[in-house]
Amino acid sequence: MHYPNSHPEVITFGESMALLIAEGGKGLEYTSDLTPSFGGAETNVAIGLSRLGHSVGWCGRLGDDPFGHRIYKMVRGEGVDVSHASFTQEAPTGLMVRENVAGRSSVYYYRKLSAASMMTPEHLDEEYIAGAKILHITGITPALSSSCAETAAAAMDMARRHGVKVSFDPNLRLKLWSVEEARKVLLPLAMKADYFLPGLDELKLLYETDSMDEIIARLGELSAVSIIKGGDDETYILENGKLSAVPYYKVEHVIDTVGAGDGFCAGFLAGLLKDYSLEEAVRLGNLIGSRVIQAIGDWEGLPSAAEIDRLLAGKAHVER
């Protein structure tokens, strides 16, 4: 499903990795059952938007290997434009392995010197970015290498030159770099964003404070609208110095929290594309995040537009 001449509403790029999940609640050291899948914050968001009926393109570098071709085909199969993704024989597709033991999920990365870590600004197509409404970037990409950090900044600059809105989720990953390293890169990138989508715990680390007042003051220095995930019972919106909050959707059975933030981002961006108010867009993001944590996998629980319509209408699922 290639769309080489299309201009998707949303463009995102970054690393998508092969994923192996330990089954049966056993640790990786003891399990003999590993289920293959794939995952990456940006492809999770792309798939979420596609399922909600929006056109979206994902750009990434994959190894010219079975894992890379599997990811390419599966992302394309979800209706995402992969015409600007590419393969290389110079490096492998990254790999992550996950276990969930006693309700605690742990992820192990094998992504050093991966194909995606070798992305450079030359791999970007400015015309492709210019045709979008929103560019979505996460802080995982700049954590991969200095060239990836340059690529993320260059993409943001390209978007801003053409009036394309920039959405930035810092997605702080301390297994990839230290908070000191992250702070030097992520905070300048936040200055380039129109929508900044951090978690509250991330902000405490990035701004070196537990004080909500100090955090709000620091966010007020940005030109972006800030959407703060991870409040006790609500998501916060900070716009032009005004703080408001949208409550979460309550979930009785949490199965797997991985991918919830990406689901939120997909819902929030979909709301913006539908010209929802910020509160309505955040509410949609909260709803989709609540669906993701009720399924195993990074993106498998992302709902379709029809499912969301049924949920909002309060219609029960008919099993047979």
PDB file of C-alpha atoms in Angstrom:
ATOM      1  CA  MET A   1       0.000   0.000   0.000  1.00  0.00           C
ATOM      2  CA  HIS A   2       2.329   2.770  -1.219  1.00  0.00           C
ATOM      3  CA  TYR A   3       1.290   6.387  -1.544  1.00  0.00           C
ATOM      4  CA  PRO A   4       4.380   7.964  -3.143  1.00  0.00           C
ATOM      5  CA  ASN A   5       2.535  11.062  -4.307  1.00  0.00           C
ATOM      6  CA  SER A   6       0.371  11.501  -1.240  1.00  0.00           C
ATOM      7  CA  HIS A   7       0.627  14.086   1.504  1.00  0.00           C
ATOM      8  CA  PRO A   8      -0.429  12.423   4.758  1.00  0.00           C
ATOM      9  CA  GLU A   9      -2.036  14.563   7.431  1.00  0.00           C
ATOM     10  CA  VAL A  10       0.553  13.434   9.973  1.00  0.00           C
ATOM     11  CA  ILE A  11       4.169  12.407   9.466  1.00  0.00           C
ATOM     12  CA  THR A  12       6.332  10.772  12.072  1.00  0.00           C
ATOM     13  CA  PHE A  13       9.666   9.014  12.041  1.00  0.00           C
ATOM     14  CA  GLY A  14      11.884   7.031  14.350  1.00  0.00           C
ATOM     15  CA  GLU A  15      12.991   3.544  15.230  1.00  0.00           C
ATOM     16  CA  SER A  16      10.645   0.600  15.079  1.00  0.00           C
ATOM     17  CA  MET A  17      12.135  -2.611  16.443  1.00  0.00           C
ATOM     18  CA  ALA A  18      11.410  -6.264  16.371  1.00  0.00           C
ATOM     19  CA  LEU A  19       9.801  -7.311  19.656  1.00  0.00           C
ATOM     20  CA  LEU A  20       9.814 -10.646  21.441  1.00  0.00           C
ATOM     21  CA  ILE A  21       7.409 -11.020  24.381  1.00  0.00           C
ATOM     22  CA  ALA A  22       7.834 -13.675  27.063  1.00  0.00           C
ATOM     23  CA  GLU A  23       4.566 -15.524  27.594  1.00  0.00           C
ATOM     24  CA  GLY A  24       2.930 -17.108  30.616  1.00  0.00           C
ATOM     25  CA  GLY A  25       4.088 -14.534  33.145  1.00  0.00           C
ATOM     26  CA  LYS A  26       7.543 -16.112  33.214  1.00  0.00           C
ATOM     27  CA  GLY A  27      10.783 -14.201  33.151  1.00  0.00           C
ATOM     28  CA  LEU A  28      12.945 -14.342  30.053  1.00  0.00           C
ATOM     29  CA  GLU A  29      15.430 -16.480  31.922  1.00  0.00           C
ATOM     30  CA  TYR A  30      12.874 -19.256  32.337  1.00  0.00           C
ATOM     31  CA  THR A  31      10.367 -19.022  29.509  1.00  0.00           C
ATOM     32  CA  SER A  32      10.485 -21.150  26.376  1.00  0.00           C
ATOM     33  CA  ASP A  33       7.670 -19.183  24.687  1.00  0.00           C
ATOM     34  CA  LEU A  34       8.397 -15.898  22.932  1.00  0.00           C
ATOM     35  CA  THR A  35       5.742 -14.204  20.807  1.00  0.00           C
ATOM     36  CA  PRO A  36       7.066 -12.063  17.936  1.00  0.00           C
ATOM     37  CA  SER A  37       5.743  -8.594  17.251  1.00  0.00           C
ATOM     38  CA  PHE A  38       7.243  -5.155  16.747  1.00  0.00           C
ATOM     39  CA  GLY A  39       7.098  -1.818  18.453  1.00  0.00           C
ATOM     40  CA  GLY A  40       8.263   1.744  18.414  1.00  0.00           C
ATOM     41  CA  ALA A  41       6.670   4.889  19.798  1.00  0.00           C
ATOM     42  CA  GLU A  42       6.313   6.496  16.389  1.00  0.00           C
ATOM     43  CA  THR A  43       4.846   3.482  14.609  1.00  0.00           C
ATOM     44  CA  ASN A  44       2.487   3.005  17.550  1.00  0.00           C
ATOM     45  CA  VAL A  45       1.206   6.554  17.061  1.00  0.00           C
ATOM     46  CA  ALA A  46       1.045   6.101  13.290  1.00  0.00           C
ATOM     47  CA  ILE A  47      -1.011   2.914  13.577  1.00  0.00           C
ATOM     48  CA  GLY A  48      -3.290   4.550  16.138  1.00  0.00           C
ATOM     49  CA  LEU A  49      -3.991   7.463  13.809  1.00  0.00           C
ATOM     50  CA  SER A  50      -4.528   5.196  10.817  1.00  0.00           C
ATOM     51  CA  ARG A  51      -7.054   3.096  12.720  1.00  0.00           C
ATOM     52  CA  LEU A  52      -8.884   6.294  13.607  1.00  0.00           C
ATOM     53  CA  GLY A  53      -9.265   7.078   9.913  1.00  0.00           C
ATOM     54  CA  HIS A  54      -6.449   9.566   9.371  1.00  0.00           C
ATOM     55  CA  SER A  55      -3.729   9.481   6.736  1.00  0.00           C
ATOM     56  CA  VAL A  56      -0.297   9.123   8.288  1.00  0.00           C
ATOM     57  CA  GLY A  57       3.206   8.459   7.048  1.00  0.00           C
ATOM     58  CA  TRP A  58       6.090   6.847   8.917  1.00  0.00           C
ATOM     59  CA  CYS A  59       9.708   7.349   7.886  1.00  0.00           C
ATOM     60  CA  GLY A  60      12.361   5.113   9.357  1.00  0.00           C
ATOM     61  CA  ARG A  61      15.501   3.136   8.653  1.00  0.00           C
ATOM     62  CA  LEU A  62      15.280  -0.624   8.881  1.00  0.00           C
ATOM     63  CA  GLY A  63      17.850  -3.335   8.453  1.00  0.00           C
ATOM     64  CA  ASP A  64      17.622  -5.259   5.195  1.00  0.00           C
ATOM     65  CA  ASP A  65      16.820  -8.369   7.190  1.00  0.00           C
ATOM     66  CA  PRO A  66      13.752 -10.495   8.020  1.00  0.00           C
ATOM     67  CA  PHE A  67      12.841  -8.375  11.052  1.00  0.00           C
ATOM     68  CA  GLY A  68      13.006  -5.176   9.029  1.00  0.00           C
ATOM     69  CA  HIS A  69      10.883  -6.536   6.196  1.00  0.00           C
ATOM     70  CA  ARG A  70       8.327  -7.900   8.671  1.00  0.00           C
ATOM     71  CA  ILE A  71       7.988  -4.485  10.330  1.00  0.00           C
ATOM     72  CA  TYR A  72       7.690  -2.722   6.980  1.00  0.00           C
ATOM     73  CA  LYS A  73       4.937  -5.063   5.792  1.00  0.00           C
ATOM     74  CA  MET A  74       2.992  -4.942   9.062  1.00  0.00           C
ATOM     75  CA  VAL A  75       3.096  -1.143   9.345  1.00  0.00           C
ATOM     76  CA  ARG A  76       2.057  -0.862   5.696  1.00  0.00           C
ATOM     77  CA  GLY A  77      -0.702  -3.389   6.369  1.00  0.00           C
ATOM     78  CA  GLU A  78      -2.112  -1.026   8.998  1.00  0.00           C
ATOM     79  CA  GLY A  79      -2.657   1.576   6.286  1.00  0.00           C
ATOM     80  CA  VAL A  80       0.386   3.690   7.131  1.00  0.00           C
ATOM     81  CA  ASP A  81       2.303   5.242   4.228  1.00  0.00           C
ATOM     82  CA  VAL A  82       5.813   3.744   4.328  1.00  0.00           C
ATOM     83  CA  SER A  83       6.932   5.116   0.961  1.00  0.00           C
ATOM     84  CA  HIS A  84       9.657   7.135   2.709  1.00  0.00           C
ATOM     85  CA  ALA A  85      10.940   4.306   4.915  1.00  0.00           C
ATOM     86  CA  SER A  86      14.147   2.661   3.728  1.00  0.00           C
ATOM     87  CA  PHE A  87      16.373  -0.372   4.228  1.00  0.00           C
ATOM     88  CA  THR A  88      20.110  -0.628   4.734  1.00  0.00           C
ATOM     89  CA  GLN A  89      22.537  -3.540   4.638  1.00  0.00           C
ATOM     90  CA  GLU A  90      25.005  -1.621   6.776  1.00  0.00           C
ATOM     91  CA  ALA A  91      23.240  -2.259  10.100  1.00  0.00           C
ATOM     92  CA  PRO A  92      20.545  -4.532  11.558  1.00  0.00           C
ATOM     93  CA  THR A  93      17.007  -3.800  12.652  1.00  0.00           C
ATOM     94  CA  GLY A  94      16.875  -3.098  16.381  1.00  0.00           C
ATOM     95  CA  LEU A  95      15.427  -5.644  18.801  1.00  0.00           C
ATOM     96  CA  MET A  96      13.667  -5.362  22.137  1.00  0.00           C
ATOM     97  CA  VAL A  97      12.612  -8.196  24.412  1.00  0.00           C
ATOM     98  CA  ARG A  98       9.964  -7.840  27.091  1.00  0.00           C
ATOM     99  CA  GLU A  99       8.849  -9.788  30.135  1.00  0.00           C
ATOM    100  CA  ASN A 100       5.940  -9.195  32.487  1.00  0.00           C
ATOM    101  CA  VAL A 101       6.471 -10.832  35.858  1.00  0.00           C
ATOM    102  CA  ALA A 102       4.131 -10.274  38.805  1.00  0.00           C
ATOM    103  CA  GLY A 103       2.568  -7.322  37.028  1.00  0.00           C
ATOM    104  CA  ARG A 104       5.892  -5.573  36.435  1.00  0.00           C
ATOM    105  CA  SER A 105       6.990  -5.101  32.835  1.00  0.00           C
ATOM    106  CA  SER A 106      10.697  -4.955  31.945  1.00  0.00           C
ATOM    107  CA  VAL A 107      12.150  -4.185  28.525  1.00  0.00           C
ATOM    108  CA  TYR A 108      15.624  -5.068  27.299  1.00  0.00           C
ATOM    109  CA  TYR A 109      17.019  -3.289  24.232  1.00  0.00           C
ATOM    110  CA  TYR A 110      19.415  -4.556  21.585  1.00  0.00           C
ATOM    111  CA  ARG A 111      19.543  -1.462  19.430  1.00  0.00           C
ATOM    112  CA  LYS A 112      23.081  -0.073  19.646  1.00  0.00           C
ATOM    113  CA  LEU A 113      24.389   0.633  16.125  1.00  0.00           C
ATOM    114  CA  SER A 114      21.004  -0.301  14.670  1.00  0.00           C
ATOM    115  CA  ALA A 115      19.854   0.817  11.241  1.00  0.00           C
ATOM    116  CA  ALA A 116      17.667   3.535  12.740  1.00  0.00           C
ATOM    117  CA  SER A 117      20.546   4.950  14.805  1.00  0.00           C
ATOM    118  CA  MET A 118      22.270   5.854  11.535  1.00  0.00           C
ATOM    119  CA  MET A 119      19.545   8.244  10.370  1.00  0.00           C
ATOM    120  CA  THR A 120      20.811  11.634   9.211  1.00  0.00           C
ATOM    121  CA  PRO A 121      19.066  14.815   8.020  1.00  0.00           C
ATOM    122  CA  GLU A 122      19.787  13.674   4.452  1.00  0.00           C
ATOM    123  CA  HIS A 123      17.220  10.900   4.927  1.00  0.00           C
ATOM    124  CA  LEU A 124      14.436  13.495   5.332  1.00  0.00           C
ATOM    125  CA  ASP A 125      12.256  14.677   2.459  1.00  0.00           C
ATOM    126  CA  GLU A 126      11.359  18.299   3.133  1.00  0.00           C
ATOM    127  CA  GLU A 127       8.635  18.345   0.483  1.00  0.00           C
ATOM    128  CA  TYR A 128       7.002  15.326   2.129  1.00  0.00           C
ATOM    129  CA  ILE A 129       7.060  17.003   5.548  1.00  0.00           C
ATOM    130  CA  ALA A 130       5.832  20.296   4.072  1.00  0.00           C
ATOM    131  CA  GLY A 131       2.651  18.647   2.799  1.00  0.00           C
ATOM    132  CA  ALA A 132       1.558  17.464   6.251  1.00  0.00           C
ATOM    133  CA  LYS A 133      -0.581  19.181   8.857  1.00  0.00           C
ATOM    134  CA  ILE A 134       1.336  17.800  11.841  1.00  0.00           C
ATOM    135  CA  LEU A 135       4.849  16.411  12.369  1.00  0.00           C
ATOM    136  CA  HIS A 136       5.070  14.138  15.425  1.00  0.00           C
ATOM    137  CA  ILE A 137       8.460  13.437  16.979  1.00  0.00           C
ATOM    138  CA  THR A 138       9.486  11.701  20.194  1.00  0.00           C
ATOM    139  CA  GLY A 139      12.568  12.062  22.356  1.00  0.00           C
ATOM    140  CA  ILE A 140      13.507   8.451  21.715  1.00  0.00           C
ATOM    141  CA  THR A 141      14.898   9.230  18.271  1.00  0.00           C
ATOM    142  CA  PRO A 142      17.480  11.819  19.414  1.00  0.00           C
ATOM    143  CA  ALA A 143      18.583   9.405  22.151  1.00  0.00           C
ATOM    144  CA  LEU A 144      19.816   6.909  19.555  1.00  0.00           C
ATOM    145  CA  SER A 145      22.798   8.894  18.243  1.00  0.00           C
ATOM    146  CA  SER A 146      24.054  12.391  17.618  1.00  0.00           C
ATOM    147  CA  SER A 147      23.013  12.121  13.953  1.00  0.00           C
ATOM    148  CA  CYS A 148      19.501  11.138  15.052  1.00  0.00           C
ATOM    149  CA  ALA A 149      19.380  14.189  17.330  1.00  0.00           C
ATOM    150  CA  GLU A 150      20.403  16.354  14.374  1.00  0.00           C
ATOM    151  CA  THR A 151      17.732  14.681  12.242  1.00  0.00           C
ATOM    152  CA  ALA A 152      14.982  15.338  14.786  1.00  0.00           C
ATOM    153  CA  ALA A 153      15.952  19.007  15.045  1.00  0.00           C
ATOM    154  CA  ALA A 154      16.194  19.341  11.258  1.00  0.00           C
ATOM    155  CA  ALA A 155      12.738  17.808  10.786  1.00  0.00           C
ATOM    156  CA  MET A 156      11.251  20.259  13.272  1.00  0.00           C
ATOM    157  CA  ASP A 157      12.905  23.157  11.471  1.00  0.00           C
ATOM    158  CA  MET A 158      11.577  21.914   8.125  1.00  0.00           C
ATOM    159  CA  ALA A 159       8.057  21.697   9.536  1.00  0.00           C
ATOM    160  CA  ARG A 160       8.199  25.172  11.026  1.00  0.00           C
ATOM    161  CA  ARG A 161       9.438  26.646   7.741  1.00  0.00           C
ATOM    162  CA  HIS A 162       6.297  25.367   6.031  1.00  0.00           C
ATOM    163  CA  GLY A 163       3.741  26.122   8.741  1.00  0.00           C
ATOM    164  CA  VAL A 164       3.385  22.465   9.760  1.00  0.00           C
ATOM    165  CA  LYS A 165       2.500  22.056  13.429  1.00  0.00           C
ATOM    166  CA  VAL A 166       5.053  20.154  15.528  1.00  0.00           C
ATOM    167  CA  SER A 167       4.017  17.683  18.207  1.00  0.00           C
ATOM    168  CA  PHE A 168       6.786  16.546  20.576  1.00  0.00           C
ATOM    169  CA  ASP A 169       6.561  13.765  23.160  1.00  0.00           C
ATOM    170  CA  PRO A 170       9.849  13.642  25.121  1.00  0.00           C
ATOM    171  CA  ASN A 171       9.381   9.937  25.894  1.00  0.00           C
ATOM    172  CA  LEU A 172      12.356   9.926  28.260  1.00  0.00           C
ATOM    173  CA  ARG A 173      14.132   6.534  28.165  1.00  0.00           C
ATOM    174  CA  LEU A 174      16.804   6.287  30.843  1.00  0.00           C
ATOM    175  CA  LYS A 175      18.022   2.968  29.427  1.00  0.00           C
ATOM    176  CA  LEU A 176      19.162   4.924  26.369  1.00  0.00           C
ATOM    177  CA  TRP A 177      20.855   7.906  27.994  1.00  0.00           C
ATOM    178  CA  SER A 178      21.263   9.678  31.313  1.00  0.00           C
ATOM    179  CA  VAL A 179      18.849  12.373  32.389  1.00  0.00           C
ATOM    180  CA  GLU A 180      21.726  14.879  32.178  1.00  0.00           C
ATOM    181  CA  GLU A 181      22.329  13.968  28.537  1.00  0.00           C
ATOM    182  CA  ALA A 182      18.613  13.984  27.793  1.00  0.00           C
ATOM    183  CA  ARG A 183      18.080  17.383  29.389  1.00  0.00           C
ATOM    184  CA  LYS A 184      20.611  19.027  27.051  1.00  0.00           C
ATOM    185  CA  VAL A 185      18.814  17.728  23.967  1.00  0.00           C
ATOM    186  CA  LEU A 186      15.129  17.443  24.852  1.00  0.00           C
ATOM    187  CA  LEU A 187      14.600  20.872  26.385  1.00  0.00           C
ATOM    188  CA  PRO A 188      15.878  22.734  23.271  1.00  0.00           C
ATOM    189  CA  LEU A 189      13.672  20.507  21.106  1.00  0.00           C
ATOM    190  CA  ALA A 190      10.661  21.394  23.271  1.00  0.00           C
ATOM    191  CA  MET A 191      11.288  25.032  22.333  1.00  0.00           C
ATOM    192  CA  LYS A 192      10.585  24.125  18.691  1.00  0.00           C
ATOM    193  CA  ALA A 193       7.243  22.421  19.387  1.00  0.00           C
ATOM    194  CA  ASP A 194       3.677  23.668  19.023  1.00  0.00           C
ATOM    195  CA  TYR A 195       2.363  20.850  21.225  1.00  0.00           C
ATOM    196  CA  PHE A 196       4.566  19.504  24.021  1.00  0.00           C
ATOM    197  CA  LEU A 197       3.321  16.177  25.426  1.00  0.00           C
ATOM    198  CA  PRO A 198       5.412  15.220  28.470  1.00  0.00           C
ATOM    199  CA  GLY A 199       4.596  13.012  31.418  1.00  0.00           C
ATOM    200  CA  LEU A 200       4.628  14.609  34.851  1.00  0.00           C
ATOM    201  CA  ASP A 201       7.399  12.257  36.040  1.00  0.00           C
ATOM    202  CA  GLU A 202       9.468  13.219  32.986  1.00  0.00           C
ATOM    203  CA  LEU A 203       9.066  16.904  33.783  1.00  0.00           C
ATOM    204  CA  LYS A 204      10.235  16.366  37.354  1.00  0.00           C
ATOM    205  CA  LEU A 205      13.422  14.821  36.011  1.00  0.00           C
ATOM    206  CA  LEU A 206      13.984  17.263  33.167  1.00  0.00           C
ATOM    207  CA  TYR A 207      13.332  20.348  35.290  1.00  0.00           C
ATOM    208  CA  GLU A 208      14.966  18.918  38.453  1.00  0.00           C
ATOM    209  CA  THR A 209      12.039  19.737  40.720  1.00  0.00           C
ATOM    210  CA  ASP A 210       9.000  18.131  42.329  1.00  0.00           C
ATOM    211  CA  SER A 211       7.254  21.476  42.619  1.00  0.00           C
ATOM    212  CA  MET A 212       4.226  21.742  40.350  1.00  0.00           C
ATOM    213  CA  ASP A 213       4.432  25.531  40.542  1.00  0.00           C
ATOM    214  CA  GLU A 214       8.033  25.472  39.288  1.00  0.00           C
ATOM    215  CA  ILE A 215       7.141  23.017  36.532  1.00  0.00           C
ATOM    216  CA  ILE A 216       4.259  25.222  35.375  1.00  0.00           C
ATOM    217  CA  ALA A 217       6.552  28.257  35.415  1.00  0.00           C
ATOM    218  CA  ARG A 218       9.157  26.483  33.288  1.00  0.00           C
ATOM    219  CA  LEU A 219       6.532  25.261  30.823  1.00  0.00           C
ATOM    220  CA  GLY A 220       5.237  28.812  30.616  1.00  0.00           C
ATOM    221  CA  GLU A 221       8.553  29.790  29.008  1.00  0.00           C
ATOM    222  CA  LEU A 222       7.674  27.649  25.979  1.00  0.00           C
ATOM    223  CA  SER A 223       5.567  28.844  23.081  1.00  0.00           C
ATOM    224  CA  ALA A 224       3.950  25.405  22.942  1.00  0.00           C
ATOM    225  CA  VAL A 225       0.671  24.253  24.375  1.00  0.00           C
ATOM    226  CA  SER A 226       1.706  21.715  27.017  1.00  0.00           C
ATOM    227  CA  ILE A 227      -0.309  18.567  27.620  1.00  0.00           C
ATOM    228  CA  ILE A 228       0.911  16.925  30.822  1.00  0.00           C
ATOM    229  CA  LYS A 229       0.208  13.214  31.112  1.00  0.00           C
ATOM    230  CA  GLY A 230       0.438  11.238  34.309  1.00  0.00           C
ATOM    231  CA  GLY A 231      -1.457  13.252  36.873  1.00  0.00           C
ATOM    232  CA  ASP A 232      -3.091  11.277  39.694  1.00  0.00           C
ATOM    233  CA  ASP A 233      -6.498  11.158  38.017  1.00  0.00           C
ATOM    234  CA  GLU A 234      -6.280  13.592  35.136  1.00  0.00           C
ATOM    235  CA  THR A 235      -4.317  15.010  32.229  1.00  0.00           C
ATOM    236  CA  TYR A 236      -3.373  18.677  32.473  1.00  0.00           C
ATOM    237  CA  ILE A 237      -3.530  21.323  29.749  1.00  0.00           C
ATOM    238  CA  LEU A 238      -1.381  24.436  29.986  1.00  0.00           C
ATOM    239  CA  GLU A 239      -2.242  27.068  27.391  1.00  0.00           C
ATOM    240  CA  ASN A 240      -1.246  30.729  27.626  1.00  0.00           C
ATOM    241  CA  GLY A 241      -0.572  30.379  31.338  1.00  0.00           C
ATOM    242  CA  LYS A 242      -3.971  28.818  32.076  1.00  0.00           C
ATOM    243  CA  LEU A 243      -4.003  25.340  33.636  1.00  0.00           C
ATOM    244  CA  SER A 244      -6.981  23.021  33.220  1.00  0.00           C
ATOM    245  CA  ALA A 245      -7.505  19.290  33.636  1.00  0.00           C
ATOM    246  CA  VAL A 246      -9.383  16.463  31.927  1.00  0.00           C
ATOM    247  CA  PRO A 247     -10.144  13.337  34.014  1.00  0.00           C
ATOM    248  CA  TYR A 248      -9.025   9.868  33.016  1.00  0.00           C
ATOM    249  CA  TYR A 249     -11.352   7.081  31.981  1.00  0.00           C
ATOM    250  CA  LYS A 250     -11.480   4.484  34.748  1.00  0.00           C
ATOM    251  CA  VAL A 251     -10.314   0.970  33.838  1.00  0.00           C
ATOM    252  CA  GLU A 252     -11.084  -2.091  35.941  1.00  0.00           C
ATOM    253  CA  HIS A 253      -8.517  -4.498  34.483  1.00  0.00           C
ATOM    254  CA  VAL A 254      -5.100  -3.177  33.494  1.00  0.00           C
ATOM    255  CA  ILE A 255      -3.265  -5.836  31.474  1.00  0.00           C
ATOM    256  CA  ASP A 256      -0.261  -4.067  29.926  1.00  0.00           C
ATOM    257  CA  THR A 257       0.601  -0.374  30.312  1.00  0.00           C
ATOM    258  CA  VAL A 258       3.163  -0.306  27.486  1.00  0.00           C
ATOM    259  CA  GLY A 259       2.011   1.927  24.645  1.00  0.00           C
ATOM    260  CA  ALA A 260      -0.560   3.868  26.665  1.00  0.00           C
ATOM    261  CA  GLY A 261       1.232   7.177  26.124  1.00  0.00           C
ATOM    262  CA  ASP A 262       1.486   6.541  22.389  1.00  0.00           C
ATOM    263  CA  GLY A 263      -2.219   5.723  22.294  1.00  0.00           C
ATOM    264  CA  PHE A 264      -2.896   8.999  24.071  1.00  0.00           C
ATOM    265  CA  CYS A 265      -0.822  10.886  21.492  1.00  0.00           C
ATOM    266  CA  ALA A 266      -2.682   9.219  18.615  1.00  0.00           C
ATOM    267  CA  GLY A 267      -6.030  10.181  20.123  1.00  0.00           C
ATOM    268  CA  PHE A 268      -4.953  13.719  20.920  1.00  0.00           C
ATOM    269  CA  LEU A 269      -3.585  14.327  17.418  1.00  0.00           C
ATOM    270  CA  ALA A 270      -6.724  12.807  15.893  1.00  0.00           C
ATOM    271  CA  GLY A 271      -8.742  15.262  17.948  1.00  0.00           C
ATOM    272  CA  LEU A 272      -6.692  18.175  16.628  1.00  0.00           C
ATOM    273  CA  LEU A 273      -7.224  16.966  13.054  1.00  0.00           C
ATOM    274  CA  LYS A 274     -10.962  16.852  13.717  1.00  0.00           C
ATOM    275  CA  ASP A 275     -10.820  20.471  14.971  1.00  0.00           C
ATOM    276  CA  TYR A 276     -11.787  19.436  18.495  1.00  0.00           C
ATOM    277  CA  SER A 277     -11.092  21.814  21.341  1.00  0.00           C
ATOM    278  CA  LEU A 278      -7.986  21.003  23.377  1.00  0.00           C
ATOM    279  CA  GLU A 279     -10.177  19.552  26.130  1.00  0.00           C
ATOM    280  CA  GLU A 280     -12.040  17.323  23.648  1.00  0.00           C
ATOM    281  CA  ALA A 281      -8.776  16.203  22.025  1.00  0.00           C
ATOM    282  CA  VAL A 282      -7.288  15.318  25.417  1.00  0.00           C
ATOM    283  CA  ARG A 283     -10.463  13.447  26.342  1.00  0.00           C
ATOM    284  CA  LEU A 284     -10.124  11.367  23.166  1.00  0.00           C
ATOM    285  CA  GLY A 285      -6.476  10.744  23.989  1.00  0.00           C
ATOM    286  CA  ASN A 286      -7.403   9.607  27.497  1.00  0.00           C
ATOM    287  CA  LEU A 287     -10.021   7.248  26.097  1.00  0.00           C
ATOM    288  CA  ILE A 288      -7.628   5.615  23.650  1.00  0.00           C
ATOM    289  CA  GLY A 289      -4.917   5.314  26.282  1.00  0.00           C
ATOM    290  CA  SER A 290      -7.431   3.519  28.490  1.00  0.00           C
ATOM    291  CA  ARG A 291      -8.115   1.011  25.702  1.00  0.00           C
ATOM    292  CA  VAL A 292      -4.446   0.262  25.050  1.00  0.00           C
ATOM    293  CA  ILE A 293      -3.738  -0.806  28.634  1.00  0.00           C
ATOM    294  CA  GLN A 294      -6.441  -3.455  28.401  1.00  0.00           C
ATOM    295  CA  ALA A 295      -4.529  -5.472  25.786  1.00  0.00           C
ATOM    296  CA  ILE A 296      -1.118  -7.130  25.491  1.00  0.00           C
ATOM    297  CA  GLY A 297       1.300  -5.462  23.098  1.00  0.00           C
ATOM    298  CA  ASP A 298       2.533  -2.030  22.117  1.00  0.00           C
ATOM    299  CA  TRP A 299      -0.125  -1.253  19.488  1.00  0.00           C
ATOM    300  CA  GLU A 300      -2.469  -4.230  19.228  1.00  0.00           C
ATOM    301  CA  GLY A 301      -5.058  -2.683  21.555  1.00  0.00           C
ATOM    302  CA  LEU A 302      -5.366   0.560  19.600  1.00  0.00           C
ATOM    303  CA  PRO A 303      -9.054   0.956  18.714  1.00  0.00           C
ATOM    304  CA  SER A 304     -10.648   1.704  15.373  1.00  0.00           C
ATOM    305  CA  ALA A 305     -12.816   4.749  14.748  1.00  0.00           C
ATOM    306  CA  ALA A 306     -15.887   2.481  14.765  1.00  0.00           C
ATOM    307  CA  GLU A 307     -14.948   1.103  18.198  1.00  0.00           C
ATOM    308  CA  ILE A 308     -14.545   4.607  19.572  1.00  0.00           C
ATOM    309  CA  ASP A 309     -17.912   5.627  18.149  1.00  0.00           C
ATOM    310  CA  ARG A 310     -19.539   2.620  19.854  1.00  0.00           C
ATOM    311  CA  LEU A 311     -17.845   3.432  23.163  1.00  0.00           C
ATOM    312  CA  LEU A 312     -18.904   7.067  23.051  1.00  0.00           C
ATOM    313  CA  ALA A 313     -22.449   6.035  22.129  1.00  0.00           C
ATOM    314  CA  GLY A 314     -22.511   3.545  25.025  1.00  0.00           C
ATOM    315  CA  LYS A 315     -23.358   0.622  22.765  1.00  0.00           C
ATOM    316  CA  ALA A 316     -22.593  -2.842  24.080  1.00  0.00           C
ATOM    317  CA  HIS A 317     -20.437  -5.303  22.172  1.00  0.00           C
ATOM    318  CA  VAL A 318     -22.507  -8.074  20.551  1.00  0.00           C
ATOM    319  CA  GLU A 319     -20.547 -11.323  20.848  1.00  0.00           C
ATOM    320  CA  ARG A 320     -22.738 -13.572  18.674  1.00  0.00           C
TER     321      ARG A 320
END
